[in-house]
Amino acid sequence: SIHKELEEKIARFHQREDAILYASCFDANAGIFEALLTPEDAVLSDELNHASIIDGIRLCKANKYRYKHMDMQDLEAKLQDAQKHRLRLVATDGAFSMDGDIAPLREICQLAQKYDALVFIDECHATGFLGPNGRGTDELLGVMDKVTIINSTLGKALGGAAGGYTTGPKPLIDLLRQRSRPYLFSNSLPPAVVGCASKALDLLMESNAIAQSMAAKTQRFRSKMTAAGFTISGKDHPICPVMLGDARLAAVMAEDMLSRGIYVIGFSYPVVPKGKARIRVQVSAVHSDEDIDRCVEAFTQVGRKHGALP
Ligand code: PLP
Protein backbone atom coordinates (compact mmCIF):
# COMPACT_ATOMS: atom_id res chain seq x y z
CA SER A 1 0.00 0.00 0.00
CA ILE A 2 2.82 2.49 0.68
CA HIS A 3 4.13 1.93 -2.86
CA LYS A 4 0.70 2.66 -4.33
CA GLU A 5 0.37 5.76 -2.13
CA LEU A 6 3.75 7.00 -3.32
CA GLU A 7 2.84 6.46 -6.98
CA GLU A 8 -0.34 8.44 -6.45
CA LYS A 9 1.62 11.21 -4.67
CA ILE A 10 4.22 11.43 -7.47
CA ALA A 11 1.43 11.80 -10.06
CA ARG A 12 -0.18 14.54 -7.94
CA PHE A 13 3.17 16.32 -7.48
CA HIS A 14 3.75 16.45 -11.25
CA GLN A 15 0.04 17.04 -12.03
CA ARG A 16 -0.08 13.88 -14.16
CA GLU A 17 -2.63 11.05 -14.30
CA ASP A 18 -0.58 8.18 -12.89
CA ALA A 19 2.94 7.02 -11.99
CA ILE A 20 4.92 3.79 -11.78
CA LEU A 21 7.86 3.15 -9.45
CA TYR A 22 11.19 1.56 -10.37
CA ALA A 23 14.29 0.67 -8.37
CA SER A 24 16.09 3.53 -10.13
CA CYS A 25 15.62 6.09 -12.89
CA PHE A 26 18.18 4.10 -14.87
CA ASP A 27 15.58 1.31 -14.87
CA ALA A 28 12.76 3.70 -15.76
CA ASN A 29 14.78 4.87 -18.78
CA ALA A 30 15.73 1.30 -19.69
CA GLY A 31 12.07 0.23 -19.69
CA ILE A 32 10.12 2.97 -21.39
CA PHE A 33 11.30 3.15 -25.00
CA GLU A 34 11.10 -0.57 -25.71
CA ALA A 35 7.62 -0.78 -24.17
CA LEU A 36 6.26 2.25 -26.01
CA LEU A 37 7.90 2.29 -29.44
CA THR A 38 7.73 -0.20 -32.33
CA PRO A 39 9.82 -0.46 -35.54
CA GLU A 40 7.20 1.78 -37.19
CA ASP A 41 7.96 4.65 -34.76
CA ALA A 42 10.77 7.17 -34.33
CA VAL A 43 12.67 8.54 -31.35
CA LEU A 44 14.60 11.83 -31.54
CA SER A 45 17.23 12.20 -28.83
CA ASP A 46 19.52 15.10 -27.80
CA GLU A 47 23.14 14.06 -28.41
CA LEU A 48 24.09 14.84 -24.80
CA ASN A 49 21.29 12.87 -23.17
CA HIS A 50 22.18 10.80 -20.12
CA ALA A 51 23.70 7.35 -20.64
CA SER A 52 20.56 5.63 -19.33
CA ILE A 53 18.40 7.30 -22.02
CA ILE A 54 20.92 6.24 -24.65
CA ASP A 55 20.85 2.66 -23.36
CA GLY A 56 17.03 2.66 -23.17
CA ILE A 57 16.84 3.83 -26.79
CA ARG A 58 19.34 1.15 -27.83
CA LEU A 59 16.96 -1.48 -26.47
CA CYS A 60 14.03 -0.38 -28.63
CA LYS A 61 13.48 -1.09 -32.30
CA ALA A 62 12.24 2.37 -33.30
CA ASN A 63 14.01 4.50 -35.92
CA LYS A 64 16.65 6.56 -34.13
CA TYR A 65 17.54 10.20 -34.72
CA ARG A 66 20.18 12.07 -32.71
CA TYR A 67 19.88 15.86 -32.84
CA LYS A 68 22.64 18.34 -31.97
CA HIS A 69 22.63 19.47 -28.34
CA MET A 70 19.67 21.85 -27.80
CA ASP A 71 19.77 22.75 -31.52
CA MET A 72 16.18 23.47 -32.57
CA GLN A 73 17.01 23.78 -36.28
CA ASP A 74 18.51 20.33 -36.28
CA LEU A 75 15.57 18.94 -34.27
CA GLU A 76 13.12 20.46 -36.76
CA ALA A 77 14.98 18.95 -39.72
CA LYS A 78 14.92 15.54 -38.04
CA LEU A 79 11.22 15.88 -37.15
CA GLN A 80 10.50 16.63 -40.81
CA ASP A 81 12.36 13.51 -41.87
CA ALA A 82 10.56 11.48 -39.19
CA GLN A 83 7.11 12.40 -40.55
CA LYS A 84 7.18 9.13 -42.48
CA HIS A 85 6.98 7.17 -39.22
CA ARG A 86 3.82 6.29 -37.27
CA LEU A 87 4.66 8.02 -33.97
CA ARG A 88 7.43 10.44 -32.97
CA LEU A 89 8.92 10.83 -29.49
CA VAL A 90 11.36 13.65 -28.65
CA ALA A 91 13.55 12.65 -25.69
CA THR A 92 15.66 15.10 -23.70
CA ASP A 93 17.16 15.67 -20.29
CA GLY A 94 15.22 18.56 -18.72
CA ALA A 95 18.51 19.82 -17.27
CA PHE A 96 21.93 18.57 -18.32
CA SER A 97 24.17 17.76 -15.38
CA MET A 98 27.60 18.28 -16.88
CA ASP A 99 27.06 21.87 -18.02
CA GLY A 100 24.13 22.90 -15.79
CA ASP A 101 22.14 23.96 -18.85
CA ILE A 102 18.37 23.68 -19.24
CA ALA A 103 16.64 22.24 -22.32
CA PRO A 104 14.61 24.80 -24.36
CA LEU A 105 11.35 23.02 -23.58
CA ARG A 106 9.08 25.77 -24.86
CA GLU A 107 10.63 25.54 -28.32
CA ILE A 108 10.76 21.73 -28.16
CA CYS A 109 7.05 21.59 -27.28
CA GLN A 110 6.18 24.02 -30.09
CA LEU A 111 8.05 21.86 -32.60
CA ALA A 112 6.43 18.73 -31.16
CA GLN A 113 3.01 20.29 -31.66
CA LYS A 114 3.86 21.35 -35.22
CA TYR A 115 5.14 17.89 -36.19
CA ASP A 116 2.75 15.81 -34.10
CA ALA A 117 5.31 14.36 -31.69
CA LEU A 118 5.26 13.39 -28.02
CA VAL A 119 7.77 14.90 -25.56
CA PHE A 120 9.65 12.86 -22.96
CA ILE A 121 11.88 14.55 -20.35
CA ASP A 122 14.31 13.08 -17.84
CA GLU A 123 13.99 15.27 -14.76
CA CYS A 124 16.69 13.75 -12.52
CA HIS A 125 18.41 17.14 -12.35
CA ALA A 126 15.25 19.18 -11.90
CA THR A 127 12.68 17.37 -9.71
CA GLY A 128 12.32 19.01 -6.31
CA PHE A 129 14.02 22.33 -6.98
CA LEU A 130 13.54 23.84 -10.47
CA GLY A 131 10.46 25.98 -10.99
CA PRO A 132 8.55 28.12 -8.47
CA ASN A 133 7.24 25.01 -6.65
CA GLY A 134 10.11 22.64 -7.42
CA ARG A 135 8.06 20.64 -9.93
CA GLY A 136 10.86 20.73 -12.48
CA THR A 137 11.89 22.09 -15.84
CA ASP A 138 8.37 21.91 -17.28
CA GLU A 139 7.11 24.13 -14.44
CA LEU A 140 10.08 26.52 -14.77
CA LEU A 141 9.36 26.99 -18.48
CA GLY A 142 5.55 26.93 -18.25
CA VAL A 143 4.93 23.75 -20.28
CA MET A 144 3.57 21.34 -17.67
CA ASP A 145 0.56 20.63 -19.89
CA LYS A 146 2.68 20.01 -23.00
CA VAL A 147 5.23 17.46 -21.85
CA THR A 148 3.71 13.97 -22.10
CA ILE A 149 6.10 11.77 -20.14
CA ILE A 150 8.43 12.43 -17.21
CA ASN A 151 11.04 10.06 -15.86
CA SER A 152 12.85 11.05 -12.69
CA THR A 153 14.76 9.83 -9.66
CA LEU A 154 14.02 9.69 -5.95
CA GLY A 155 17.75 9.48 -5.32
CA LYS A 156 19.03 13.00 -5.95
CA ALA A 157 17.22 16.13 -4.69
CA LEU A 158 14.54 14.00 -3.01
CA GLY A 159 17.33 12.55 -0.94
CA GLY A 160 16.44 8.86 -0.82
CA ALA A 161 19.62 7.61 -2.55
CA ALA A 162 17.58 5.21 -4.72
CA GLY A 163 14.34 4.86 -6.64
CA GLY A 164 12.94 6.18 -9.90
CA TYR A 165 9.63 6.56 -11.69
CA THR A 166 7.69 7.35 -14.83
CA THR A 167 4.69 9.67 -14.62
CA GLY A 168 2.27 10.57 -17.41
CA PRO A 169 -1.02 9.49 -19.00
CA LYS A 170 -2.76 6.55 -17.32
CA PRO A 171 -2.87 4.33 -20.45
CA LEU A 172 0.91 4.69 -20.76
CA ILE A 173 1.47 3.74 -17.10
CA ASP A 174 -0.91 0.76 -17.52
CA LEU A 175 1.14 -0.33 -20.55
CA LEU A 176 4.40 -0.07 -18.60
CA ARG A 177 3.00 -2.27 -15.80
CA GLN A 178 2.36 -4.97 -18.42
CA ARG A 179 5.41 -4.54 -20.63
CA SER A 180 8.31 -2.73 -18.96
CA ARG A 181 11.01 -5.29 -18.31
CA PRO A 182 12.89 -3.60 -15.41
CA TYR A 183 9.50 -3.23 -13.66
CA LEU A 184 8.32 -6.80 -14.32
CA PHE A 185 11.56 -8.64 -13.71
CA SER A 186 13.10 -6.84 -10.74
CA ASN A 187 12.25 -6.13 -7.12
CA SER A 188 10.35 -3.02 -6.19
CA LEU A 189 11.75 -0.36 -3.90
CA PRO A 190 12.64 -1.19 -0.29
CA PRO A 191 9.91 0.16 2.03
CA ALA A 192 12.31 2.49 3.87
CA VAL A 193 13.16 4.22 0.58
CA VAL A 194 9.45 4.57 -0.19
CA GLY A 195 8.86 6.17 3.23
CA CYS A 196 11.72 8.63 2.74
CA ALA A 197 10.57 9.67 -0.76
CA SER A 198 7.00 10.06 0.45
CA LYS A 199 8.08 12.41 3.24
CA ALA A 200 10.28 14.43 0.86
CA LEU A 201 7.29 14.96 -1.43
CA ASP A 202 5.11 15.98 1.55
CA LEU A 203 7.66 18.66 2.46
CA LEU A 204 7.71 19.99 -1.11
CA MET A 205 3.93 19.96 -1.46
CA GLU A 206 3.31 21.66 1.91
CA SER A 207 5.25 24.79 0.96
CA ASN A 208 7.47 26.12 -1.80
CA ALA A 209 9.99 27.53 0.70
CA ILE A 210 12.66 24.93 -0.13
CA ALA A 211 12.36 25.40 -3.89
CA GLN A 212 12.42 29.19 -3.51
CA SER A 213 15.48 29.09 -1.25
CA MET A 214 17.32 26.92 -3.79
CA ALA A 215 16.81 29.53 -6.49
CA ALA A 216 18.08 32.31 -4.20
CA LYS A 217 21.14 30.33 -3.09
CA THR A 218 21.96 29.36 -6.65
CA GLN A 219 21.76 32.99 -7.72
CA ARG A 220 23.98 34.02 -4.78
CA PHE A 221 26.69 31.49 -5.64
CA ARG A 222 26.63 32.09 -9.39
CA SER A 223 26.74 35.89 -9.16
CA LYS A 224 29.46 36.02 -6.46
CA MET A 225 31.66 33.54 -8.33
CA THR A 226 31.24 35.47 -11.59
CA ALA A 227 32.10 38.72 -9.79
CA ALA A 228 35.22 37.02 -8.40
CA GLY A 229 36.35 36.33 -11.97
CA PHE A 230 35.28 32.71 -12.54
CA THR A 231 33.29 31.41 -15.49
CA ILE A 232 30.27 29.36 -14.44
CA SER A 233 28.66 27.27 -17.15
CA GLY A 234 24.89 26.92 -17.56
CA LYS A 235 22.14 29.19 -16.28
CA ASP A 236 19.97 29.32 -13.13
CA HIS A 237 20.84 25.75 -12.19
CA PRO A 238 22.24 24.73 -8.77
CA ILE A 239 24.75 22.55 -10.58
CA CYS A 240 27.43 25.17 -11.08
CA PRO A 241 30.40 24.00 -13.19
CA VAL A 242 33.39 26.25 -12.50
CA MET A 243 35.13 26.13 -15.88
CA LEU A 244 38.92 25.81 -15.68
CA GLY A 245 39.93 24.13 -18.94
CA ASP A 246 43.03 22.34 -17.73
CA ALA A 247 42.54 18.86 -16.21
CA ARG A 248 45.44 19.11 -13.77
CA LEU A 249 44.35 22.53 -12.56
CA ALA A 250 40.83 21.19 -11.88
CA ALA A 251 42.25 18.22 -9.94
CA VAL A 252 44.67 20.21 -7.74
CA MET A 253 42.15 22.95 -7.04
CA ALA A 254 39.46 20.42 -6.06
CA GLU A 255 41.98 18.75 -3.73
CA ASP A 256 42.89 22.09 -2.18
CA MET A 257 39.19 22.93 -1.69
CA LEU A 258 38.71 19.59 0.08
CA SER A 259 41.62 20.36 2.42
CA ARG A 260 39.70 23.54 3.33
CA GLY A 261 36.63 21.49 4.21
CA ILE A 262 34.70 22.07 0.98
CA TYR A 263 33.72 18.96 -0.95
CA VAL A 264 33.70 19.66 -4.69
CA ILE A 265 34.62 17.36 -7.54
CA GLY A 266 36.94 17.97 -10.51
CA PHE A 267 35.82 16.55 -13.86
CA SER A 268 38.04 16.10 -16.89
CA TYR A 269 38.26 14.03 -20.09
CA PRO A 270 36.70 11.52 -20.82
CA VAL A 271 33.76 12.57 -18.59
CA VAL A 272 33.75 16.00 -20.32
CA PRO A 273 35.37 17.02 -23.65
CA LYS A 274 39.16 17.64 -23.78
CA GLY A 275 40.09 21.17 -22.70
CA LYS A 276 36.82 21.61 -20.79
CA ALA A 277 37.89 20.44 -17.33
CA ARG A 278 35.89 21.94 -14.52
CA ILE A 279 35.03 21.71 -10.83
CA ARG A 280 31.37 20.93 -10.44
CA VAL A 281 29.77 22.62 -7.44
CA GLN A 282 26.30 21.59 -6.32
CA VAL A 283 24.36 24.06 -4.22
CA SER A 284 22.04 22.35 -1.74
CA ALA A 285 18.99 23.46 0.24
CA VAL A 286 20.88 22.85 3.49
CA HIS A 287 23.63 25.33 2.62
CA SER A 288 23.39 28.63 4.48
CA ASP A 289 24.32 31.97 2.92
CA GLU A 290 27.46 31.85 5.10
CA ASP A 291 28.38 28.43 3.64
CA ILE A 292 28.05 29.83 0.14
CA ASP A 293 30.14 32.89 0.93
CA ARG A 294 32.81 30.72 2.56
CA CYS A 295 32.90 28.54 -0.57
CA VAL A 296 33.33 31.57 -2.86
CA GLU A 297 36.09 32.92 -0.59
CA ALA A 298 37.91 29.56 -0.65
CA PHE A 299 37.59 29.35 -4.45
CA THR A 300 39.05 32.84 -4.74
CA GLN A 301 42.05 31.97 -2.56
CA VAL A 302 42.64 28.60 -4.22
CA GLY A 303 42.17 30.12 -7.70
CA ARG A 304 44.80 32.79 -6.99
CA LYS A 305 47.20 30.26 -5.49
CA HIS A 306 47.06 27.96 -8.55
CA GLY A 307 46.91 30.66 -11.22
CA ALA A 308 43.26 30.33 -12.26
CA LEU A 309 42.69 33.93 -11.15
CA PRO A 310 45.13 36.85 -11.51
N1 PLP B 1 19.03 10.28 -15.71
C1 PLP B 1 19.91 11.25 -15.42
C2 PLP B 1 19.87 12.52 -16.20
C3 PLP B 1 20.86 11.07 -14.39
O1 PLP B 1 21.74 12.03 -14.10
C4 PLP B 1 20.85 9.85 -13.66
C5 PLP B 1 21.85 9.60 -12.58
O2 PLP B 1 22.99 9.96 -12.66
C6 PLP B 1 19.92 8.88 -14.00
C7 PLP B 1 19.02 9.11 -15.02
C8 PLP B 1 19.85 7.59 -13.26
O3 PLP B 1 19.19 7.82 -12.05
P1 PLP B 1 19.25 6.72 -10.88
O4 PLP B 1 20.48 7.03 -10.08
O5 PLP B 1 17.97 6.89 -10.13
O6 PLP B 1 19.35 5.38 -11.55
Short mmCIF file of N, CA and C in Angstrom, two decimals, residues 36-133:
data_model
loop_
_atom_site.label_atom_id
_atom_site.label_comp_id
_atom_site.label_asym_id
_atom_site.label_seq_id
_atom_site.Cartn_x
_atom_site.Cartn_y
_atom_site.Cartn_z
N LEU A 36 7.15 1.30 -25.33
CA LEU A 36 6.26 2.25 -26.01
C LEU A 36 6.41 2.24 -27.53
N LEU A 37 7.64 2.05 -28.02
CA LEU A 37 7.90 2.29 -29.44
C LEU A 37 8.10 0.99 -30.21
N THR A 38 7.59 0.97 -31.45
CA THR A 38 7.73 -0.20 -32.33
C THR A 38 8.65 0.17 -33.50
N PRO A 39 8.98 -0.79 -34.38
CA PRO A 39 9.82 -0.46 -35.54
C PRO A 39 9.16 0.55 -36.49
N GLU A 40 7.88 0.79 -36.34
CA GLU A 40 7.20 1.78 -37.19
C GLU A 40 7.36 3.21 -36.65
N ASP A 41 7.90 3.35 -35.43
CA ASP A 41 7.96 4.65 -34.76
C ASP A 41 9.36 5.26 -34.86
N ALA A 42 9.47 6.50 -34.32
CA ALA A 42 10.77 7.17 -34.33
C ALA A 42 11.02 7.82 -32.98
N VAL A 43 12.30 7.82 -32.56
CA VAL A 43 12.67 8.54 -31.35
C VAL A 43 13.78 9.53 -31.72
N LEU A 44 13.64 10.77 -31.23
CA LEU A 44 14.60 11.83 -31.54
C LEU A 44 15.24 12.26 -30.23
N SER A 45 16.56 12.09 -30.12
CA SER A 45 17.23 12.20 -28.83
C SER A 45 18.36 13.25 -28.89
N ASP A 46 18.42 14.13 -27.89
CA ASP A 46 19.52 15.10 -27.80
C ASP A 46 20.85 14.34 -27.67
N GLU A 47 21.87 14.81 -28.39
CA GLU A 47 23.14 14.06 -28.41
C GLU A 47 23.80 13.97 -27.04
N LEU A 48 23.45 14.89 -26.13
CA LEU A 48 24.09 14.84 -24.80
C LEU A 48 23.18 14.23 -23.74
N ASN A 49 22.15 13.52 -24.16
CA ASN A 49 21.29 12.87 -23.17
C ASN A 49 22.07 11.89 -22.29
N HIS A 50 21.53 11.68 -21.10
CA HIS A 50 22.18 10.80 -20.12
C HIS A 50 22.34 9.37 -20.66
N ALA A 51 23.38 8.71 -20.19
CA ALA A 51 23.70 7.35 -20.64
C ALA A 51 22.51 6.40 -20.54
N SER A 52 21.68 6.56 -19.51
CA SER A 52 20.56 5.63 -19.33
C SER A 52 19.49 5.83 -20.40
N ILE A 53 19.33 7.06 -20.91
CA ILE A 53 18.40 7.30 -22.02
C ILE A 53 18.97 6.65 -23.27
N ILE A 54 20.26 6.83 -23.47
CA ILE A 54 20.92 6.24 -24.65
C ILE A 54 20.77 4.72 -24.62
N ASP A 55 20.99 4.12 -23.46
CA ASP A 55 20.85 2.66 -23.36
C ASP A 55 19.40 2.23 -23.57
N GLY A 56 18.45 2.98 -23.00
CA GLY A 56 17.03 2.66 -23.17
C GLY A 56 16.65 2.70 -24.65
N ILE A 57 17.15 3.70 -25.36
CA ILE A 57 16.84 3.83 -26.79
C ILE A 57 17.48 2.67 -27.57
N ARG A 58 18.69 2.29 -27.16
CA ARG A 58 19.34 1.15 -27.83
C ARG A 58 18.48 -0.12 -27.77
N LEU A 59 17.75 -0.25 -26.67
CA LEU A 59 16.96 -1.48 -26.47
C LEU A 59 15.69 -1.52 -27.31
N CYS A 60 15.28 -0.37 -27.87
CA CYS A 60 14.03 -0.38 -28.63
C CYS A 60 14.31 -0.48 -30.13
N LYS A 61 13.28 -0.85 -30.87
CA LYS A 61 13.48 -1.09 -32.30
C LYS A 61 12.99 0.08 -33.17
N ALA A 62 12.71 1.21 -32.53
CA ALA A 62 12.24 2.37 -33.30
C ALA A 62 13.37 2.95 -34.14
N ASN A 63 13.02 3.78 -35.11
CA ASN A 63 14.01 4.50 -35.92
C ASN A 63 14.63 5.59 -35.05
N LYS A 64 15.97 5.68 -35.09
CA LYS A 64 16.65 6.56 -34.13
C LYS A 64 17.26 7.79 -34.81
N TYR A 65 16.96 8.95 -34.25
CA TYR A 65 17.54 10.20 -34.72
C TYR A 65 18.24 10.84 -33.53
N ARG A 66 19.46 11.37 -33.78
CA ARG A 66 20.18 12.07 -32.71
C ARG A 66 20.35 13.52 -33.15
N TYR A 67 19.73 14.46 -32.42
CA TYR A 67 19.88 15.86 -32.84
C TYR A 67 20.96 16.55 -32.01
N LYS A 68 21.55 17.62 -32.63
CA LYS A 68 22.64 18.34 -31.97
C LYS A 68 22.12 18.97 -30.67
N HIS A 69 23.02 19.05 -29.68
CA HIS A 69 22.63 19.47 -28.34
C HIS A 69 21.83 20.78 -28.35
N MET A 70 20.58 20.70 -27.95
CA MET A 70 19.67 21.85 -27.80
C MET A 70 19.56 22.67 -29.10
N ASP A 71 19.79 22.04 -30.24
CA ASP A 71 19.77 22.75 -31.52
C ASP A 71 18.39 22.55 -32.17
N MET A 72 17.58 23.59 -32.12
CA MET A 72 16.18 23.47 -32.57
C MET A 72 16.05 23.36 -34.09
N GLN A 73 17.04 23.93 -34.80
CA GLN A 73 17.01 23.78 -36.28
C GLN A 73 17.23 22.34 -36.66
N ASP A 74 18.20 21.73 -35.99
CA ASP A 74 18.51 20.33 -36.28
C ASP A 74 17.34 19.43 -35.86
N LEU A 75 16.73 19.74 -34.70
CA LEU A 75 15.57 18.94 -34.27
C LEU A 75 14.45 19.06 -35.29
N GLU A 76 14.21 20.27 -35.79
CA GLU A 76 13.12 20.46 -36.76
C GLU A 76 13.40 19.66 -38.03
N ALA A 77 14.64 19.70 -38.50
CA ALA A 77 14.98 18.95 -39.72
C ALA A 77 14.73 17.46 -39.50
N LYS A 78 15.08 16.98 -38.30
CA LYS A 78 14.92 15.54 -38.04
C LYS A 78 13.43 15.19 -37.86
N LEU A 79 12.67 16.12 -37.28
CA LEU A 79 11.22 15.88 -37.15
C LEU A 79 10.57 15.81 -38.53
N GLN A 80 11.05 16.67 -39.45
CA GLN A 80 10.50 16.63 -40.81
C GLN A 80 10.77 15.28 -41.44
N ASP A 81 12.01 14.81 -41.29
CA ASP A 81 12.36 13.51 -41.87
C ASP A 81 11.54 12.39 -41.23
N ALA A 82 11.25 12.55 -39.94
CA ALA A 82 10.56 11.48 -39.19
C ALA A 82 9.05 11.47 -39.43
N GLN A 83 8.55 12.39 -40.27
CA GLN A 83 7.11 12.40 -40.55
C GLN A 83 6.64 11.08 -41.17
N LYS A 84 7.57 10.38 -41.81
CA LYS A 84 7.18 9.13 -42.48
C LYS A 84 6.86 8.01 -41.48
N HIS A 85 7.21 8.23 -40.21
CA HIS A 85 6.98 7.17 -39.22
C HIS A 85 5.63 7.36 -38.51
N ARG A 86 5.16 6.28 -37.86
CA ARG A 86 3.82 6.29 -37.27
C ARG A 86 3.72 7.26 -36.09
N LEU A 87 4.70 7.21 -35.20
CA LEU A 87 4.66 8.02 -33.97
C LEU A 87 6.06 8.58 -33.73
N ARG A 88 6.14 9.81 -33.23
CA ARG A 88 7.43 10.44 -32.97
C ARG A 88 7.54 10.79 -31.48
N LEU A 89 8.68 10.49 -30.90
CA LEU A 89 8.92 10.83 -29.49
C LEU A 89 10.23 11.62 -29.40
N VAL A 90 10.14 12.86 -28.89
CA VAL A 90 11.36 13.65 -28.65
C VAL A 90 11.79 13.38 -27.21
N ALA A 91 13.06 13.00 -27.03
CA ALA A 91 13.55 12.65 -25.69
C ALA A 91 14.70 13.56 -25.30
N THR A 92 14.57 14.22 -24.14
CA THR A 92 15.66 15.10 -23.70
C THR A 92 15.77 15.11 -22.17
N ASP A 93 16.99 15.31 -21.69
CA ASP A 93 17.16 15.67 -20.29
C ASP A 93 16.49 17.03 -20.10
N GLY A 94 15.75 17.24 -19.00
CA GLY A 94 15.22 18.56 -18.72
C GLY A 94 16.36 19.52 -18.40
N ALA A 95 17.30 19.05 -17.57
CA ALA A 95 18.51 19.82 -17.27
C ALA A 95 19.70 18.88 -17.43
N PHE A 96 20.76 19.41 -18.01
CA PHE A 96 21.93 18.57 -18.32
C PHE A 96 22.97 18.76 -17.21
N SER A 97 23.40 17.65 -16.63
CA SER A 97 24.17 17.76 -15.38
C SER A 97 25.61 18.17 -15.58
N MET A 98 26.18 17.95 -16.73
CA MET A 98 27.60 18.28 -16.88
C MET A 98 27.81 19.78 -17.03
N ASP A 99 26.89 20.45 -17.77
CA ASP A 99 27.06 21.87 -18.02
C ASP A 99 26.07 22.74 -17.24
N GLY A 100 25.12 22.11 -16.54
CA GLY A 100 24.13 22.90 -15.79
C GLY A 100 23.22 23.70 -16.71
N ASP A 101 23.04 23.22 -17.95
CA ASP A 101 22.14 23.96 -18.85
C ASP A 101 20.76 23.30 -18.92
N ILE A 102 19.78 24.10 -19.32
CA ILE A 102 18.37 23.68 -19.24
C ILE A 102 17.81 23.58 -20.66
N ALA A 103 17.16 22.47 -20.96
CA ALA A 103 16.64 22.24 -22.32
C ALA A 103 15.60 23.32 -22.67
N PRO A 104 15.60 23.79 -23.93
CA PRO A 104 14.61 24.80 -24.36
C PRO A 104 13.24 24.15 -24.58
N LEU A 105 12.58 23.83 -23.47
CA LEU A 105 11.35 23.02 -23.58
C LEU A 105 10.20 23.72 -24.29
N ARG A 106 10.16 25.06 -24.17
CA ARG A 106 9.08 25.77 -24.86
C ARG A 106 9.19 25.54 -26.36
N GLU A 107 10.41 25.70 -26.88
CA GLU A 107 10.63 25.54 -28.32
C GLU A 107 10.44 24.07 -28.71
N ILE A 108 10.92 23.16 -27.85
CA ILE A 108 10.76 21.73 -28.16
C ILE A 108 9.27 21.38 -28.23
N CYS A 109 8.48 21.90 -27.28
CA CYS A 109 7.05 21.59 -27.28
C CYS A 109 6.33 22.20 -28.48
N GLN A 110 6.78 23.40 -28.88
CA GLN A 110 6.18 24.02 -30.09
C GLN A 110 6.44 23.15 -31.32
N LEU A 111 7.71 22.70 -31.45
CA LEU A 111 8.05 21.86 -32.60
C LEU A 111 7.27 20.54 -32.53
N ALA A 112 7.15 20.01 -31.32
CA ALA A 112 6.43 18.73 -31.16
C ALA A 112 4.98 18.89 -31.60
N GLN A 113 4.40 20.03 -31.25
CA GLN A 113 3.01 20.29 -31.66
C GLN A 113 2.92 20.38 -33.19
N LYS A 114 3.87 21.13 -33.76
CA LYS A 114 3.86 21.35 -35.22
C LYS A 114 4.00 20.03 -35.98
N TYR A 115 4.85 19.13 -35.46
CA TYR A 115 5.14 17.89 -36.19
C TYR A 115 4.51 16.66 -35.53
N ASP A 116 3.52 16.90 -34.69
CA ASP A 116 2.75 15.81 -34.10
C ASP A 116 3.65 14.77 -33.41
N ALA A 117 4.41 15.25 -32.43
CA ALA A 117 5.31 14.36 -31.69
C ALA A 117 4.98 14.42 -30.20
N LEU A 118 5.37 13.38 -29.48
CA LEU A 118 5.26 13.39 -28.02
C LEU A 118 6.59 13.88 -27.44
N VAL A 119 6.53 14.43 -26.21
CA VAL A 119 7.77 14.90 -25.56
C VAL A 119 7.99 14.10 -24.28
N PHE A 120 9.21 13.58 -24.17
CA PHE A 120 9.65 12.86 -22.96
C PHE A 120 10.79 13.66 -22.34
N ILE A 121 10.73 13.89 -21.01
CA ILE A 121 11.88 14.55 -20.35
C ILE A 121 12.36 13.71 -19.16
N ASP A 122 13.67 13.70 -19.00
CA ASP A 122 14.31 13.08 -17.84
C ASP A 122 14.59 14.22 -16.87
N GLU A 123 13.94 14.16 -15.71
CA GLU A 123 13.99 15.27 -14.76
C GLU A 123 14.87 15.00 -13.54
N CYS A 124 15.83 14.08 -13.68
CA CYS A 124 16.69 13.75 -12.52
C CYS A 124 17.38 14.99 -11.95
N HIS A 125 17.71 15.94 -12.83
CA HIS A 125 18.41 17.14 -12.35
C HIS A 125 17.48 18.34 -12.29
N ALA A 126 16.21 18.09 -11.98
CA ALA A 126 15.25 19.18 -11.90
C ALA A 126 14.17 18.94 -10.83
N THR A 127 13.77 17.68 -10.64
CA THR A 127 12.68 17.37 -9.71
C THR A 127 13.03 17.82 -8.30
N GLY A 128 12.14 18.61 -7.71
CA GLY A 128 12.32 19.01 -6.31
C GLY A 128 12.87 20.40 -6.14
N PHE A 129 13.43 21.00 -7.20
CA PHE A 129 14.02 22.33 -6.98
C PHE A 129 13.88 23.30 -8.13
N LEU A 130 13.72 22.85 -9.39
CA LEU A 130 13.54 23.84 -10.47
C LEU A 130 12.07 24.23 -10.56
N GLY A 131 11.84 25.49 -10.91
CA GLY A 131 10.46 25.98 -10.99
C GLY A 131 10.00 26.56 -9.67
N PRO A 132 8.99 27.43 -9.69
CA PRO A 132 8.55 28.12 -8.47
C PRO A 132 8.14 27.17 -7.35
N ASN A 133 7.64 25.98 -7.69
CA ASN A 133 7.24 25.01 -6.65
C ASN A 133 8.08 23.74 -6.69
#
